[in-house]
Coordinates of C-alpha atoms in Angstrom, one line a residue:
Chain A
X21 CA 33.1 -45.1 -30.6
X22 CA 32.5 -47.4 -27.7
X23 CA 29.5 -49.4 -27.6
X24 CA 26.8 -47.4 -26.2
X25 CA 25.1 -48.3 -23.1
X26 CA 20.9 -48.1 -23.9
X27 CA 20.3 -48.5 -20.5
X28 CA 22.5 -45.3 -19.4
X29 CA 23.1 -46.9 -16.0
X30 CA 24.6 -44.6 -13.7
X31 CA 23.4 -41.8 -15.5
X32 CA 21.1 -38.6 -13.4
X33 CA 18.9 -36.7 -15.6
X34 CA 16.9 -34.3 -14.4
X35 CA 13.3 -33.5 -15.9
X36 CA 12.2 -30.1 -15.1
X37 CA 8.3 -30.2 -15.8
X38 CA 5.5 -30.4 -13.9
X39 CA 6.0 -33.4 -11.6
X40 CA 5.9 -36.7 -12.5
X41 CA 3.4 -39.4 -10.8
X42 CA 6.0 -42.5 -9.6
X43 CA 3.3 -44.7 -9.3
X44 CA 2.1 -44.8 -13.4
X45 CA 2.9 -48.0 -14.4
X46 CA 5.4 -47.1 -17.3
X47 CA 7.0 -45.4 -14.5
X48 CA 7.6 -49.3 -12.8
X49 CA 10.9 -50.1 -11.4
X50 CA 12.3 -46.5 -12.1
X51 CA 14.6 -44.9 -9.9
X52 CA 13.2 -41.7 -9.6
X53 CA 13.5 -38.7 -7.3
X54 CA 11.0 -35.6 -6.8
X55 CA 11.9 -32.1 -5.6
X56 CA 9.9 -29.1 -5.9
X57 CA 10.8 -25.3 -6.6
X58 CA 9.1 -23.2 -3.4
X59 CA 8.6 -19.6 -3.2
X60 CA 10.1 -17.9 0.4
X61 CA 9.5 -14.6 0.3
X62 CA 10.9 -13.1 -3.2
X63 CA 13.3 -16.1 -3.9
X64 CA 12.5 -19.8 -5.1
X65 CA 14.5 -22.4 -4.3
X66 CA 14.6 -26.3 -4.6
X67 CA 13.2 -28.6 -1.8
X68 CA 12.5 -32.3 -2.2
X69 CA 9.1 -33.0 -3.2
X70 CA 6.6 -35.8 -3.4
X71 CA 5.7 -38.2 -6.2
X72 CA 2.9 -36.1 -8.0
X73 CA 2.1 -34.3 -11.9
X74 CA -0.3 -31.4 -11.9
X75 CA -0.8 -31.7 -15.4
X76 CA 0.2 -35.0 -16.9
X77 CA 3.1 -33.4 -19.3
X78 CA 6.1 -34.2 -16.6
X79 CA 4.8 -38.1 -16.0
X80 CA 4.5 -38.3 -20.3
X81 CA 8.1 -37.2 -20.6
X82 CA 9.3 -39.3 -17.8
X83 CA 7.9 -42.3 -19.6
X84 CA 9.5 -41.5 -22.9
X85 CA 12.6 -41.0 -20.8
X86 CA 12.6 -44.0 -19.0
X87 CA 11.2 -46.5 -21.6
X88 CA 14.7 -45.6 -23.5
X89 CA 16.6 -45.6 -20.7
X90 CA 15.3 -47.9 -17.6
X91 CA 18.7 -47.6 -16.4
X92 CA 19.0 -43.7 -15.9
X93 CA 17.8 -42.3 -13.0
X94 CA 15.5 -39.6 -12.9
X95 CA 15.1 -36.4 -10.5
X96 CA 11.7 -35.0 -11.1
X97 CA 12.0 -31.0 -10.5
X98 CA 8.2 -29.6 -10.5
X99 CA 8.2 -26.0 -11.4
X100 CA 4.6 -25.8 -10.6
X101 CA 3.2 -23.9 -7.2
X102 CA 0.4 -25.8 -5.2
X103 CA -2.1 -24.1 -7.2
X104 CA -0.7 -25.1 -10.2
X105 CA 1.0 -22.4 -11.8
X106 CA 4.6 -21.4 -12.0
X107 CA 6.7 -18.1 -12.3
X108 CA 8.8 -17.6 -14.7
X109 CA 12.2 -17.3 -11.2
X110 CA 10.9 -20.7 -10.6
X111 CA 12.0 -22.1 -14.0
X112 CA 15.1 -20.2 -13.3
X113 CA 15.7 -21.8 -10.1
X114 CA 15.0 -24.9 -11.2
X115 CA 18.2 -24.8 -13.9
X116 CA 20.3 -22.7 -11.5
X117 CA 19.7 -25.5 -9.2
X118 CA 20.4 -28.6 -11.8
X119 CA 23.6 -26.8 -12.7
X120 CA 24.7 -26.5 -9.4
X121 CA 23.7 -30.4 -8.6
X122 CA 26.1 -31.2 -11.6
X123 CA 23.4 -33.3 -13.4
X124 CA 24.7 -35.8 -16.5
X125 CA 21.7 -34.7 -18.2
X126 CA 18.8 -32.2 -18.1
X127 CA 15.2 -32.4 -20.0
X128 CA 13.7 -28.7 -20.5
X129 CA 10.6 -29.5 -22.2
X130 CA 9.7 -25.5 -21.0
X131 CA 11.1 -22.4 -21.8
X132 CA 9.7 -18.6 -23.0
X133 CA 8.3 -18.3 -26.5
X134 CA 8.3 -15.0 -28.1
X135 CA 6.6 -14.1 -31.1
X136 CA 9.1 -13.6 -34.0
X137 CA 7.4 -10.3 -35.6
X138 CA 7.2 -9.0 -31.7
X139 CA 10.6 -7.1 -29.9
X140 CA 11.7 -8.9 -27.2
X141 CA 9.7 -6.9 -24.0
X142 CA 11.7 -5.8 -21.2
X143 CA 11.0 -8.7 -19.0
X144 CA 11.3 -11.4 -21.4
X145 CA 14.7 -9.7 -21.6
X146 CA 16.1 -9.9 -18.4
X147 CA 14.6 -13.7 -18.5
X148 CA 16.4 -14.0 -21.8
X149 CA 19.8 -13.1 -20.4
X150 CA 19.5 -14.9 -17.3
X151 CA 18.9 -18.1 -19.0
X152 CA 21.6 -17.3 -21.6
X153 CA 24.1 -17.4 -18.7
X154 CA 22.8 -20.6 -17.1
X155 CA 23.0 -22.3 -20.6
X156 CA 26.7 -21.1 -20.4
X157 CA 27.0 -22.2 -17.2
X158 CA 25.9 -25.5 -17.5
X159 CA 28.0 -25.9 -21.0
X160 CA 31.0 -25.0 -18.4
X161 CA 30.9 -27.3 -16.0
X162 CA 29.7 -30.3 -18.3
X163 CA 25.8 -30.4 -17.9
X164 CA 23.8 -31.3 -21.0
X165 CA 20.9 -29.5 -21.4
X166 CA 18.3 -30.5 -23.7
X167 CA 15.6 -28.5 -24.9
X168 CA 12.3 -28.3 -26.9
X169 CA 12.3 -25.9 -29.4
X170 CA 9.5 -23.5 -31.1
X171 CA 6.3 -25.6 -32.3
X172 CA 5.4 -23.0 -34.6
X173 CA 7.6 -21.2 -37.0
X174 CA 6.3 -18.0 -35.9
X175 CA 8.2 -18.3 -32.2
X176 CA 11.6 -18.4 -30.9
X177 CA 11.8 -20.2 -28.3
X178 CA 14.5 -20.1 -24.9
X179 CA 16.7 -21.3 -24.0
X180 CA 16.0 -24.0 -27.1
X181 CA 17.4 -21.2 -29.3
X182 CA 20.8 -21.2 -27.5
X183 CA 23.6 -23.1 -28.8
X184 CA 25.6 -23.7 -25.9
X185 CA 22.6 -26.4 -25.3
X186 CA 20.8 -29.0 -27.4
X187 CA 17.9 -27.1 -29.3
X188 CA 15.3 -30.0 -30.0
X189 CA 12.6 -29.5 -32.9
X190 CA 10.5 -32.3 -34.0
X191 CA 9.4 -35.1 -36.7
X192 CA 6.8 -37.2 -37.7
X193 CA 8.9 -40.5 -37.4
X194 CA 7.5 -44.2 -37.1
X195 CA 10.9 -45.0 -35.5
X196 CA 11.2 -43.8 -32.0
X197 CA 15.0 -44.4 -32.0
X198 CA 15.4 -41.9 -34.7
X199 CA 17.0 -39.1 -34.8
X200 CA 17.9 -36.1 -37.9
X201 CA 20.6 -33.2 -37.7
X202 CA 19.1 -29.8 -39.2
X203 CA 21.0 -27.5 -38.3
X204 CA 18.3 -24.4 -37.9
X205 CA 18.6 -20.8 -35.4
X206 CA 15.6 -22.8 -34.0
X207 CA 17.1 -26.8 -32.9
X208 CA 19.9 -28.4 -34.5
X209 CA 18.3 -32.3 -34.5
X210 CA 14.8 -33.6 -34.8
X211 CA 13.8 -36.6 -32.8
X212 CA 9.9 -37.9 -32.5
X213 CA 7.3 -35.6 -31.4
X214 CA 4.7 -36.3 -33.3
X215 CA 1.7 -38.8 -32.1
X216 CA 4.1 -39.9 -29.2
X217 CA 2.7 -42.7 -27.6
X218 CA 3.6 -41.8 -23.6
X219 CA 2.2 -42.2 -19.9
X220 CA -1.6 -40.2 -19.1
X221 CA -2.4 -39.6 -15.7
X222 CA -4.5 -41.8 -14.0
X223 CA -2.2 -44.9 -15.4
X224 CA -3.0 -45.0 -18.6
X225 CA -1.6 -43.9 -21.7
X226 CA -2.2 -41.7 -24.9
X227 CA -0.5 -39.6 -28.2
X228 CA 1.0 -36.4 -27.5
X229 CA 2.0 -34.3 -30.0
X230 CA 5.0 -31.4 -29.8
X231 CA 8.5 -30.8 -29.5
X232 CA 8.2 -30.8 -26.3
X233 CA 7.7 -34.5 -26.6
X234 CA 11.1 -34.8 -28.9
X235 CA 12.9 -33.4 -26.1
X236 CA 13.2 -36.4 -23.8
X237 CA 14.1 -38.5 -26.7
X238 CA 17.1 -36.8 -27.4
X239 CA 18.0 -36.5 -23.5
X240 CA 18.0 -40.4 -23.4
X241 CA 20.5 -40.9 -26.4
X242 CA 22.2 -38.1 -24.5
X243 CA 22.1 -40.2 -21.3
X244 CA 23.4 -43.3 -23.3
X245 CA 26.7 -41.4 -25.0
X246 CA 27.3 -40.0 -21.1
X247 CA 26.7 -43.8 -20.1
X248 CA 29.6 -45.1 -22.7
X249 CA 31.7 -42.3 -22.8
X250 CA 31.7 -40.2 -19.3
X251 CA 34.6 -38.2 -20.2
X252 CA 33.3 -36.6 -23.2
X253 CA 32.7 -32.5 -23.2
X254 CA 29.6 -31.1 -24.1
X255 CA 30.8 -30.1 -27.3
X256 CA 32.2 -33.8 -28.2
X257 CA 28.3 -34.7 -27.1
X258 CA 26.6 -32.7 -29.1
X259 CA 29.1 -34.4 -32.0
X260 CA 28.4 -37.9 -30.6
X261 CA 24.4 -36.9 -31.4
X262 CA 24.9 -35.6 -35.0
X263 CA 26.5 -38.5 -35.9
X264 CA 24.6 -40.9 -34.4
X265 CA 21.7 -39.0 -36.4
X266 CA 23.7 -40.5 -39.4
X267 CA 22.9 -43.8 -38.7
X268 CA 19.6 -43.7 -37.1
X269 CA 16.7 -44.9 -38.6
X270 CA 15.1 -41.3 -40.9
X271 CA 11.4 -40.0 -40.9
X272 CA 9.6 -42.9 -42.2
X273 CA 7.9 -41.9 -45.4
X274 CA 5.0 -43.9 -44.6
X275 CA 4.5 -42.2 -41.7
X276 CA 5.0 -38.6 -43.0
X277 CA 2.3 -39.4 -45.6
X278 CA -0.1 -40.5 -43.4
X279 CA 0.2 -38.0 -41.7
X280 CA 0.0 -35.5 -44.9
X281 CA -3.1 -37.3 -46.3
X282 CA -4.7 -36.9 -42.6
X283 CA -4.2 -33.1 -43.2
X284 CA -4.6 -32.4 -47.0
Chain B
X13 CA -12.2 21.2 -12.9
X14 CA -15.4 20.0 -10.3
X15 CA -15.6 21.0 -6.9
X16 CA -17.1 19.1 -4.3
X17 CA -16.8 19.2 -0.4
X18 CA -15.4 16.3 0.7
X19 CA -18.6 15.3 3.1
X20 CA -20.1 12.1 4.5
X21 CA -22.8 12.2 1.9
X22 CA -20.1 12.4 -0.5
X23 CA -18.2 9.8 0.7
X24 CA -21.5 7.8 0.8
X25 CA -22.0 8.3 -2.6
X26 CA -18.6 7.7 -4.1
X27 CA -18.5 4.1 -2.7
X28 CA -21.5 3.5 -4.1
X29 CA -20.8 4.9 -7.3
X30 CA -17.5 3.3 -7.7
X31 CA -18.7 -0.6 -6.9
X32 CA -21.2 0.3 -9.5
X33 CA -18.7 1.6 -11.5
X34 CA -16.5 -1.0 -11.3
X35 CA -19.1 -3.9 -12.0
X36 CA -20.4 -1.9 -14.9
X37 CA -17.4 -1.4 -16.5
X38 CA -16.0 -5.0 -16.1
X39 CA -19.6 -6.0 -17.5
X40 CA -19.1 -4.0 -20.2
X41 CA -16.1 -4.7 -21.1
X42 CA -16.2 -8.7 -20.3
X43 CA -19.3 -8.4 -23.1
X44 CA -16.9 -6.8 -25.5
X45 CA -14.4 -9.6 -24.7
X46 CA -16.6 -12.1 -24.8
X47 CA -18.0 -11.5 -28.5
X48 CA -14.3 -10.8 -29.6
X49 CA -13.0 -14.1 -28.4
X50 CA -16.0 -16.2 -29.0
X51 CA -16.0 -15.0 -32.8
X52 CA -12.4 -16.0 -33.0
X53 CA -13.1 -19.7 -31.9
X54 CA -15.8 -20.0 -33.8
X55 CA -13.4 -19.2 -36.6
X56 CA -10.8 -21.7 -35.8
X57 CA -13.9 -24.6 -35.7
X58 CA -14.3 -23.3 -39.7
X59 CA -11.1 -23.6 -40.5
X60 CA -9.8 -26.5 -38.3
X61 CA -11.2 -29.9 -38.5
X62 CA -12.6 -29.0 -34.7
X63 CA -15.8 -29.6 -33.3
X64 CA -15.4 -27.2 -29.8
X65 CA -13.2 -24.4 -29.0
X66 CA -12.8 -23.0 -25.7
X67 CA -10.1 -20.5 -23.6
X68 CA -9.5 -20.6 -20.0
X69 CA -8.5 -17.7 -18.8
X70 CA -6.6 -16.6 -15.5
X71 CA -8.8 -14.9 -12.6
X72 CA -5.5 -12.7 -11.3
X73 CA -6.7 -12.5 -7.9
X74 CA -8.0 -16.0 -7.3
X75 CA -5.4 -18.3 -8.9
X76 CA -8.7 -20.0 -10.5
X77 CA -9.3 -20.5 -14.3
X78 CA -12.3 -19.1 -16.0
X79 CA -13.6 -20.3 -18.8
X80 CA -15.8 -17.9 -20.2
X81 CA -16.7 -18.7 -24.0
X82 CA -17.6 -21.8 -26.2
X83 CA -17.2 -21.7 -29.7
X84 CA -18.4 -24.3 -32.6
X85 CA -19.0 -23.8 -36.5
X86 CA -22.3 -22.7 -35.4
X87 CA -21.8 -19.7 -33.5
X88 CA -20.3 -19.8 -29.7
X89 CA -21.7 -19.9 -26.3
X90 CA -21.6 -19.4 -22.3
X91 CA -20.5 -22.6 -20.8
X92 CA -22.7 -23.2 -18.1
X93 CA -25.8 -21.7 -20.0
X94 CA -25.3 -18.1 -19.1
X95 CA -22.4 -17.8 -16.8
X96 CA -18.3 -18.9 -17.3
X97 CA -16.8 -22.2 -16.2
X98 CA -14.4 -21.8 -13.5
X99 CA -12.0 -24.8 -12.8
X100 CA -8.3 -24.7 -10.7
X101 CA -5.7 -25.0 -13.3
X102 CA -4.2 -27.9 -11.0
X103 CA -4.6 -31.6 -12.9
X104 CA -5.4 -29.4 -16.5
X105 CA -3.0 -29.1 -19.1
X106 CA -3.6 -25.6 -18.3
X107 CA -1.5 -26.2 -15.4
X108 CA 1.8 -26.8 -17.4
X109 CA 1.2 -24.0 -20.5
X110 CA 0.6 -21.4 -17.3
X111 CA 4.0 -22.5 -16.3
X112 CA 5.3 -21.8 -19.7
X113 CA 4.5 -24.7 -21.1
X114 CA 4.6 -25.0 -24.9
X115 CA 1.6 -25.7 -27.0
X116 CA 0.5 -29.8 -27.4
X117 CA -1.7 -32.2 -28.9
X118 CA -3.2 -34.6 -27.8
X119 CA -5.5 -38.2 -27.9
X120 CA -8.3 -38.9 -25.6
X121 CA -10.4 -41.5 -24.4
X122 CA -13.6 -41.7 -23.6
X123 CA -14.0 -40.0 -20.0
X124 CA -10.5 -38.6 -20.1
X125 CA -9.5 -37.4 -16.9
X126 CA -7.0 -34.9 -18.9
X127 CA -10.4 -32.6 -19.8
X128 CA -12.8 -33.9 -17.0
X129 CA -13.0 -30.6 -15.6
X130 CA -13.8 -28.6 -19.1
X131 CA -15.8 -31.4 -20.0
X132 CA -19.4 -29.8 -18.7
X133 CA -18.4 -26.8 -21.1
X134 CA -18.7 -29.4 -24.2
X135 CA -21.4 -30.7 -26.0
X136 CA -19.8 -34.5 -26.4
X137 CA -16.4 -36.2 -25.5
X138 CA -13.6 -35.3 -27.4
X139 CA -11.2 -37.7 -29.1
X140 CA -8.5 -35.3 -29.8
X141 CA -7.3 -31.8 -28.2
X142 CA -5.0 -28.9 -29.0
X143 CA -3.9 -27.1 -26.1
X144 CA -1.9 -23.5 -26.2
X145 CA -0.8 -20.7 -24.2
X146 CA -2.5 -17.1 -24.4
X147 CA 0.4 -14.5 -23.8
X148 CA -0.2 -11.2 -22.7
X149 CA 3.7 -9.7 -23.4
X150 CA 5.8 -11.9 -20.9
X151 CA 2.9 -13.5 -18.9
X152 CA 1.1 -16.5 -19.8
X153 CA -2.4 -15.2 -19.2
X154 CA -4.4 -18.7 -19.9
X155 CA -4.8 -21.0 -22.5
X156 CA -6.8 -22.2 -25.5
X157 CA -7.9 -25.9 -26.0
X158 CA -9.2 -27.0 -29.7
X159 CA -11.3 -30.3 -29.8
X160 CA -12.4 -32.6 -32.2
X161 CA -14.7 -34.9 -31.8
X162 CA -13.8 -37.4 -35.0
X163 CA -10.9 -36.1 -36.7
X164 CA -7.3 -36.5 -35.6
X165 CA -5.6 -32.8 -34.7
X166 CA -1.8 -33.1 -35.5
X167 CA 1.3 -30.6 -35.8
X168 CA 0.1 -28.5 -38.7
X169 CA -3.3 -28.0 -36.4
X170 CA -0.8 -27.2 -33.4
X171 CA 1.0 -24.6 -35.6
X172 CA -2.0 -22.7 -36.9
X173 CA -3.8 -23.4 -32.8
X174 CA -0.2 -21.5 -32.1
X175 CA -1.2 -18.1 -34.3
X176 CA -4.5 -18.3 -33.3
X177 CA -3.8 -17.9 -29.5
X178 CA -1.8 -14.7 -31.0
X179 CA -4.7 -13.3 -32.3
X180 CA -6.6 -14.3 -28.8
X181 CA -3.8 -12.8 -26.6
X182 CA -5.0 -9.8 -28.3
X183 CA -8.5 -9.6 -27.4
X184 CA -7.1 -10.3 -23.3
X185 CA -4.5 -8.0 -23.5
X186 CA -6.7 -4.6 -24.6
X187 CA -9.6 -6.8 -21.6
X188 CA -6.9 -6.8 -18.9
X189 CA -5.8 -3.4 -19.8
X190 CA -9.1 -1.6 -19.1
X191 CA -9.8 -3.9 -16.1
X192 CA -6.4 -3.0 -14.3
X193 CA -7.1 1.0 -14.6
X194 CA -10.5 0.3 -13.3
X195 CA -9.0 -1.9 -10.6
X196 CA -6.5 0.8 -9.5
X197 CA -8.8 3.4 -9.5
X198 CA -12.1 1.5 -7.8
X199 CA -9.9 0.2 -4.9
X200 CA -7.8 3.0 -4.1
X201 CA -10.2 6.2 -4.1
X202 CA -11.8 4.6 -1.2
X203 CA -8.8 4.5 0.6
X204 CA -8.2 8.1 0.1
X205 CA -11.8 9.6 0.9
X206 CA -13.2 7.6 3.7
X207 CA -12.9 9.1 7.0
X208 CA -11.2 5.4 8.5
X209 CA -8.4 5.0 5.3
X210 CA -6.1 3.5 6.9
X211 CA -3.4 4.0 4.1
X212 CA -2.7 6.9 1.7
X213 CA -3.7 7.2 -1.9
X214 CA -0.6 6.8 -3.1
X215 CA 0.2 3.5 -1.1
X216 CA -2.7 1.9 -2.0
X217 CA -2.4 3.1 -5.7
X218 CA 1.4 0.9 -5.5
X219 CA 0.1 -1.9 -3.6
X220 CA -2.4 -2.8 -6.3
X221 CA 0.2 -1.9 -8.9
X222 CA 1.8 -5.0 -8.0
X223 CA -1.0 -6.9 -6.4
X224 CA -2.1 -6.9 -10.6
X225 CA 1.4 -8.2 -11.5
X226 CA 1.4 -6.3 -14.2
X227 CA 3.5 -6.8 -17.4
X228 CA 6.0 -3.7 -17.9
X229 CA 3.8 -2.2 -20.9
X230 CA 0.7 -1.9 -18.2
X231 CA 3.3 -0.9 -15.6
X232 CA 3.9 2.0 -17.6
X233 CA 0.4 3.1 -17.9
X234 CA -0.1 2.2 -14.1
X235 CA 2.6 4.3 -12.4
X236 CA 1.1 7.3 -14.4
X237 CA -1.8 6.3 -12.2
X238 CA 0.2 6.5 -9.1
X239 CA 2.0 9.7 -9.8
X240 CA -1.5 11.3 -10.0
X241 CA -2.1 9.8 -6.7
X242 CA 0.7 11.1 -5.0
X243 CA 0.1 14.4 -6.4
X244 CA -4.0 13.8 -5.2
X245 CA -2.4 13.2 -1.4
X246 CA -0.9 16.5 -0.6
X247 CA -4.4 18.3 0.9
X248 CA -7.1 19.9 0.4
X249 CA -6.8 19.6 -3.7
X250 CA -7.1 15.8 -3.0
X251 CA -10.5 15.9 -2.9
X252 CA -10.7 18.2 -6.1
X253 CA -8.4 15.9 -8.1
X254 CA -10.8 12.5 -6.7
X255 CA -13.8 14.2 -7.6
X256 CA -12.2 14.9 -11.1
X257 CA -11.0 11.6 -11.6
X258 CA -14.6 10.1 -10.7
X259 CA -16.5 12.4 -13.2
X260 CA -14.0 10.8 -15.9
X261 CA -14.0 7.8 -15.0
X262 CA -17.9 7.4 -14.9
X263 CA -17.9 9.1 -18.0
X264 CA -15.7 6.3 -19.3
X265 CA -18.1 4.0 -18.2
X266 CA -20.9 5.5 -19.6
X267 CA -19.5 4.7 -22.7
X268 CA -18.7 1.3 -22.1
X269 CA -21.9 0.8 -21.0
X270 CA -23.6 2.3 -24.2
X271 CA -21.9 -1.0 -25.8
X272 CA -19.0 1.2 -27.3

């Protein structure tokens, strides 16, 4: 394979979260962009936006991103209205629209859990379907999307279910390089999302914990194989990753058994 | 059935009797809730190395977050020393699991902006939180937020925070259920017995249908309400079918009241 590119120059991902404050300091010398999804009338649709996180997770993934790839640049696309909540069309929007824009990569650190014991309801349905055929979509015209599976084994979780995407679960790894294929109905790779050491709002930093934190880890090794090998499908990505989980640094024991001892 | 003339007096008395209807049901019922939720928290402090538990819940109409309960090992509480805690969901992490958001925990410092606004709820600053979504069927309805003050909370705590905002969604969902009927009916008889409605009982009955935003399961129950509407707006029964619908309704509430 050709020598990947760590800074993924060139490279647009998209984040699709809840805004991202430009001005954090991890954030420093980042090419970044900001839209917004806006409601008119019954449809949302993308406008630009202004640097700005309603609730800290965007600006914590945005780090992550950026600290693994300073090169990449990175279109913030809040889902969240002015009072800080979000409809489950403006999620929608917000992938019809990355699709549409053609990004290199996207970052879906949301999505729809659903119990597993519980039917899928009528309106999770229609949701379901809806983002089954962006997933599609996107795997059509060459946009990765990458994102965060179930935290609990008692959830699926969409669209990080779908395999036409890159279903992310996560570990307890020292290594924030690392990377581990496991195939599952749930993710098929692990990266770190456990004690993540990431941007807090107000310009200072602090340990999340969730997949939703492994997500943007495996959207920058994503940006880097886009970075080195541009003409690569989706499918040959997705390949790329799984064996470049071969070689990665594992789950550090240490760190699992810390974390083990911290919970026996 | 109970007949009534449809008279001033009457009118008189039914909006009376239907804001104190609607005040003592949602009492009532926000007691029921209240004891359901805060015994449930005070569960997950026993079997969680938490100090605090807490859920923020959505106020539909207001777009605001109210906090209602405190839970420890020792029992639970109101917030504010008798009344809920409300806060905008804006600059929470409430903010992102409304948006469908997935569960996360987290570390804190001292004075953490993150929880500044929940913070007058707590008894001491918390070092590490847990923060998951309450779903009532495809609507995120609020969240739940776990705290320790000492001990670190990590994915196995996120898992088991994860069930336990199952078990929570259940105590909203059977809350938001009674409240919506209530809401239906309190608003819309008004409408059709004052001398001034300006709007039929059947519009007004679909207009709060979706002013609630309910989820389909509600719908269901909801649009039975409007379909006895639009059979209540055809004449002179109208007033025989409201009068009807008031006695069992306040019968309803009697219960409720009574602590049922």
């Amino acid at each position: 394979m050709t020598a990947i590119d760590r800074e993924a120059r060139g490279i647009r991902i998209a984040l699709i979260d809840s805004g991202v404050d430009g001005t954090h300091p991890w954030l420093a010398g980042a090419a970044l962009s900001h839209h917004q999804v806006e409601r008119r009338g019954e449809l949302c649709t993308v406008v630009d936006g202004v640097s700005g996180d309603q609730a800290g997770h965007g600006t914590a993934c945005a780090g992550i991103i950026h600290r693994m790839v300073p090169g990449a640049t990175l279109h913030s696309i809040s889902v969240l209205g002015p009072d800080g909540r979000a409809a489950r069309d403006a999620l929608l929007a917000a992938i019809r629209f990355v699709v549409r824009e053609k990004f290199h990569v996207v970052n879906l650190s949301l999505g729809i859990d659903v119990p597993r014991s519980s039917p899928l309801r009528p309106a999770d349905h229609r949701s379901v379907v809806e983002l089954y055929e962006l997933a599609d979509a996107a795997y059509t015209v060459g946009v990765v999307l990458v994102a965060s599976g179930s935290n609990a084994s008692d959830f699926r979780t969409y669209p990080g279910k779908f395999k036409s995407l890159i279903g992310v679960g996560r570990g307890a790894f020292a290594d924030t390089e690392a990377l581990v294929s496991e195939m599952t109905l749930d993710h098929e790779i692990l990266a770190p999302g456990d004690e993540v050491l990431a941007p807090a709002l107000g310009g200072g930093e602090r340990r999340w914990t969730g997949t939703s934190f492994a997500c943007p880890h495996v959207a920058a090794h994503v940006a880097r194989i886009r970075a080195a090998r541009p003409e690569l499908s989706v499918e040959a990505i997705k390949a790329a990753l799984h064996e470049l989980a071969l070689s990665s640094p594992r789950g550090n024991p240490s760190v699992e058994k810390q974390v083990t001892d911290a919970t026996a | 059935m109970v007949s009534r003339p449809l008279s001033e007096p009457f009118t008189a008395r039914l909006r009376d009797l239907l804001s104190t209807l609607e005040s003592g049901a949602l009492l009532g019922v926000a007691e029921a809730r209240v004891r359901g939720l805060g015994e449930h928290l005070r569960f997950a402090c026993m079997a969680l190395p938490c100090s605090e538990a807490l859920v923020a819940l959505e106020v539909e109409a207001l777009g605001r977050l109210s906090v209602p309960v405190v839970a420890d090992r020792d029992g639970f509480r109101s917030p504010l020393g008798g009344g809920p805690l409300d806060l905008w969901p804006s600059g929470t992490p409430f903010a992102y699991l409304l948006a469908g958001g997935a569960g996360h925990a987290v570390g804190l410092s001292p004075g953490d902006s993150m929880v500044a606004s929940l913070r007058p709820a707590l008894a001491a600053d918390p070092v590490y939180a847990v923060f998951v979504p309450i779903r009532v069927g495809s609507v995120v309805a609020g969240g739940a937020a776990l705290f320790s003050h000492r001990d670190r909370l990590d994915q196995r705590h996120l898992e088991m925070a994860e069930r336990l905002a199952e078990v929570l969604s259940l105590t909203v969902e059977s809350f938001r259920t009674e409240r919506a009927i209530f809401e239906l009916f309190a608003r819309a008889l008004p409408d059709l017995i004052g001398p001034e409605a300006p709007t039929a009982l059947g519009a007004a009955l679909e207009r709060h249908v979706l002013a609630l935003r309910a989820a389909p399961e509600y719908r269901r129950r909801l649009q039975l309400a409007v379909a006895v509407g639009r059979v209540a707006d055809r004449g002179p029964a109208e007033a025989e079918l409201a009068a009807a619908l008031l006695d069992r309704i306040d019968a309803y509430a009697r219960t409720l009241q009574g602590g049922a």
